[in-house]
Short mmCIF file of C-alpha atoms in Angstrom, two decimals:
data_model
loop_
_atom_site.label_atom_id
_atom_site.label_comp_id
_atom_site.label_asym_id
_atom_site.label_seq_id
_atom_site.Cartn_x
_atom_site.Cartn_y
_atom_site.Cartn_z
CA MET A 911 107.88 8.19 -186.29
CA SER A 912 109.52 4.79 -185.85
CA HIS A 913 113.26 4.45 -185.62
CA SER A 914 114.03 1.08 -187.10
CA THR A 915 117.63 0.02 -187.35
CA HIS A 916 118.52 -1.43 -190.70
CA HIS A 917 121.48 -3.75 -190.49
CA HIS A 918 124.12 -3.11 -193.05
CA PRO A 919 125.28 -6.14 -195.03
CA ASN A 920 128.64 -5.99 -193.25
CA GLY A 921 126.85 -6.45 -189.90
CA THR A 922 127.73 -3.02 -188.46
CA GLY A 923 124.17 -1.69 -188.36
CA ALA A 924 125.33 1.48 -190.16
CA HIS A 925 122.89 3.25 -192.45
CA SER A 926 123.65 3.93 -196.08
CA VAL A 927 123.81 7.50 -197.32
CA GLY A 928 120.54 6.96 -199.20
CA GLU A 929 118.80 5.78 -196.00
CA LEU A 930 120.14 8.76 -194.05
CA VAL A 931 118.98 11.18 -196.75
CA GLN A 932 115.55 9.52 -196.77
CA GLN A 933 115.28 9.75 -192.96
CA ALA A 934 116.35 13.40 -192.99
CA SER A 935 113.82 14.15 -195.71
CA GLU A 936 111.02 12.44 -193.75
CA GLN A 937 111.96 14.27 -190.56
CA LEU A 938 112.10 17.60 -192.37
CA SER A 939 108.69 16.97 -193.96
CA THR A 940 107.21 16.10 -190.58
CA LEU A 941 108.74 19.19 -188.99
CA VAL A 942 107.43 21.45 -191.76
CA ARG A 943 103.91 19.97 -191.45
CA GLN A 944 103.96 20.47 -187.66
CA GLU A 945 105.12 24.07 -188.03
CA MET A 946 102.41 24.74 -190.62
CA ARG A 947 99.73 23.36 -188.29
CA LEU A 948 101.07 25.52 -185.44
CA ALA A 949 101.08 28.62 -187.66
CA GLN A 950 97.53 27.86 -188.84
CA ALA A 951 96.28 27.49 -185.27
CA GLU A 952 98.01 30.71 -184.23
CA LEU A 953 96.62 32.65 -187.19
CA THR A 954 93.12 31.30 -186.53
CA GLN A 955 93.27 32.51 -182.93
CA LYS A 956 94.66 35.90 -183.96
CA GLY A 957 92.01 36.19 -186.68
CA LYS A 958 89.23 35.65 -184.13
CA ARG A 959 90.72 38.30 -181.85
CA ALA A 960 91.09 40.71 -184.77
CA GLY A 961 87.45 40.11 -185.72
CA ILE A 962 86.24 40.85 -182.21
CA GLY A 963 88.47 43.94 -182.02
CA GLY A 964 87.25 45.13 -185.42
CA GLY A 965 83.64 44.72 -184.30
CA MET A 966 84.33 46.75 -181.19
CA LEU A 967 86.03 49.46 -183.24
CA GLY A 968 83.04 49.52 -185.59
CA GLY A 969 80.69 49.90 -182.63
CA ALA A 970 82.84 52.72 -181.26
CA GLY A 971 82.68 54.42 -184.67
CA VAL A 972 78.88 54.22 -184.75
CA VAL A 973 78.54 55.60 -181.21
CA GLY A 974 81.07 58.33 -182.02
CA PHE A 975 79.10 59.28 -185.14
CA VAL A 976 75.86 59.53 -183.12
CA ALA A 977 77.70 61.67 -180.55
CA LEU A 978 78.92 63.97 -183.32
CA GLN A 979 75.34 64.34 -184.55
CA ALA A 980 74.23 65.24 -181.02
CA LEU A 981 77.00 67.84 -180.79
CA ALA A 982 75.97 69.31 -184.13
CA ALA A 983 72.35 69.53 -182.92
CA ALA A 984 73.52 71.21 -179.70
CA ALA A 985 75.59 73.70 -181.69
CA ILE A 986 72.61 74.48 -183.91
CA ALA A 987 70.38 74.92 -180.86
CA GLY A 988 72.92 77.22 -179.22
CA LEU A 989 73.36 79.36 -182.32
CA ALA A 990 69.57 79.49 -182.77
CA LEU A 991 69.48 81.68 -179.65
CA VAL A 992 71.22 84.48 -181.57
CA VAL A 993 70.36 83.78 -185.24
CA PRO A 994 67.35 82.17 -186.93
CA LEU A 995 67.24 78.34 -186.74
CA TRP A 996 67.88 77.95 -190.46
CA GLY A 997 70.96 80.22 -190.17
CA ALA A 998 72.31 78.23 -187.23
CA ALA A 999 71.88 74.96 -189.15
CA LEU A 1000 73.59 76.48 -192.19
CA ILE A 1001 76.56 77.72 -190.14
CA VAL A 1002 77.10 74.34 -188.44
CA ALA A 1003 76.72 72.45 -191.73
CA GLY A 1004 79.24 74.77 -193.40
CA ALA A 1005 81.75 74.25 -190.58
CA LEU A 1006 81.32 70.48 -190.81
CA LEU A 1007 81.84 70.60 -194.59
CA VAL A 1008 85.09 72.53 -194.10
CA VAL A 1009 86.32 69.89 -191.62
CA ALA A 1010 85.30 67.11 -194.05
CA GLY A 1011 87.16 68.83 -196.90
CA VAL A 1012 90.35 69.21 -194.87
CA LEU A 1013 90.20 65.55 -193.81
CA ALA A 1014 89.57 64.43 -197.41
CA LEU A 1015 92.57 66.38 -198.72
CA ALA A 1016 94.84 65.03 -195.96
CA GLY A 1017 93.60 61.50 -196.61
CA LYS A 1018 94.16 61.83 -200.36
CA LYS A 1019 97.73 62.99 -199.72
CA GLU A 1020 98.41 59.96 -197.48
CA VAL A 1021 96.94 57.54 -200.03
CA ARG A 1022 99.20 59.00 -202.74
CA ARG A 1023 102.21 58.44 -200.48
CA ALA A 1024 101.20 54.79 -199.95
CA VAL A 1025 101.06 53.78 -203.62
CA PRO A 1026 102.38 51.78 -205.31
CA PRO A 1027 101.80 49.20 -202.58
CA THR A 1028 105.20 47.55 -202.96
CA PRO A 1029 107.57 47.01 -200.05
CA GLU A 1030 110.34 49.07 -201.64
CA GLN A 1031 112.77 48.88 -198.72
CA ALA A 1032 112.36 45.11 -198.38
CA MET A 1033 112.77 44.64 -202.13
CA SER A 1034 115.98 46.67 -202.23
CA SER A 1035 117.26 44.73 -199.22
CA VAL A 1036 116.54 41.40 -200.94
CA LYS A 1037 118.25 42.63 -204.11
CA ALA A 1038 121.32 43.60 -202.06
CA ASP A 1039 121.32 40.17 -200.41
CA VAL A 1040 121.13 38.43 -203.81
CA GLU A 1041 124.02 40.53 -205.12
CA GLU A 1042 126.05 39.69 -202.02
CA ILE A 1043 125.39 35.97 -202.45
CA LYS A 1044 126.29 36.16 -206.16
CA GLY A 1045 129.50 37.98 -205.27
CA ARG A 1046 130.49 35.35 -202.73
CA ALA A 1047 129.65 32.52 -205.13
CA ARG A 1048 132.03 33.98 -207.74
CA ARG A 1049 134.97 33.98 -205.33
#
């Protein structure tokens, strides 16, 4: 940005109020654009990291699921030593269904607690701030 000195008609080199307001506006616009570019670059970098982390978590989930299947097969094989194979498979499947049901009910409860998805505390804080500002403006 160039800083040119405009000479005032009286020869003092002072800037008029209009010129100062224009300069401040230009500087503010430049600052806002620079901050937006910085925020965009930062969010892009964080987005890439989040993508890589999400991929790794997905991979961990797949491997964990395969491990759970192997454990279920081992449990069936172990139980098959004392009950028929079909009975062992039925027992393990029933136990897994109970675990799935408990997890589903707990998850449903948490989802109910999360809706509506409005930031209630932040909204009440903003409302309080607005009321405070209105109160001060009336004085």
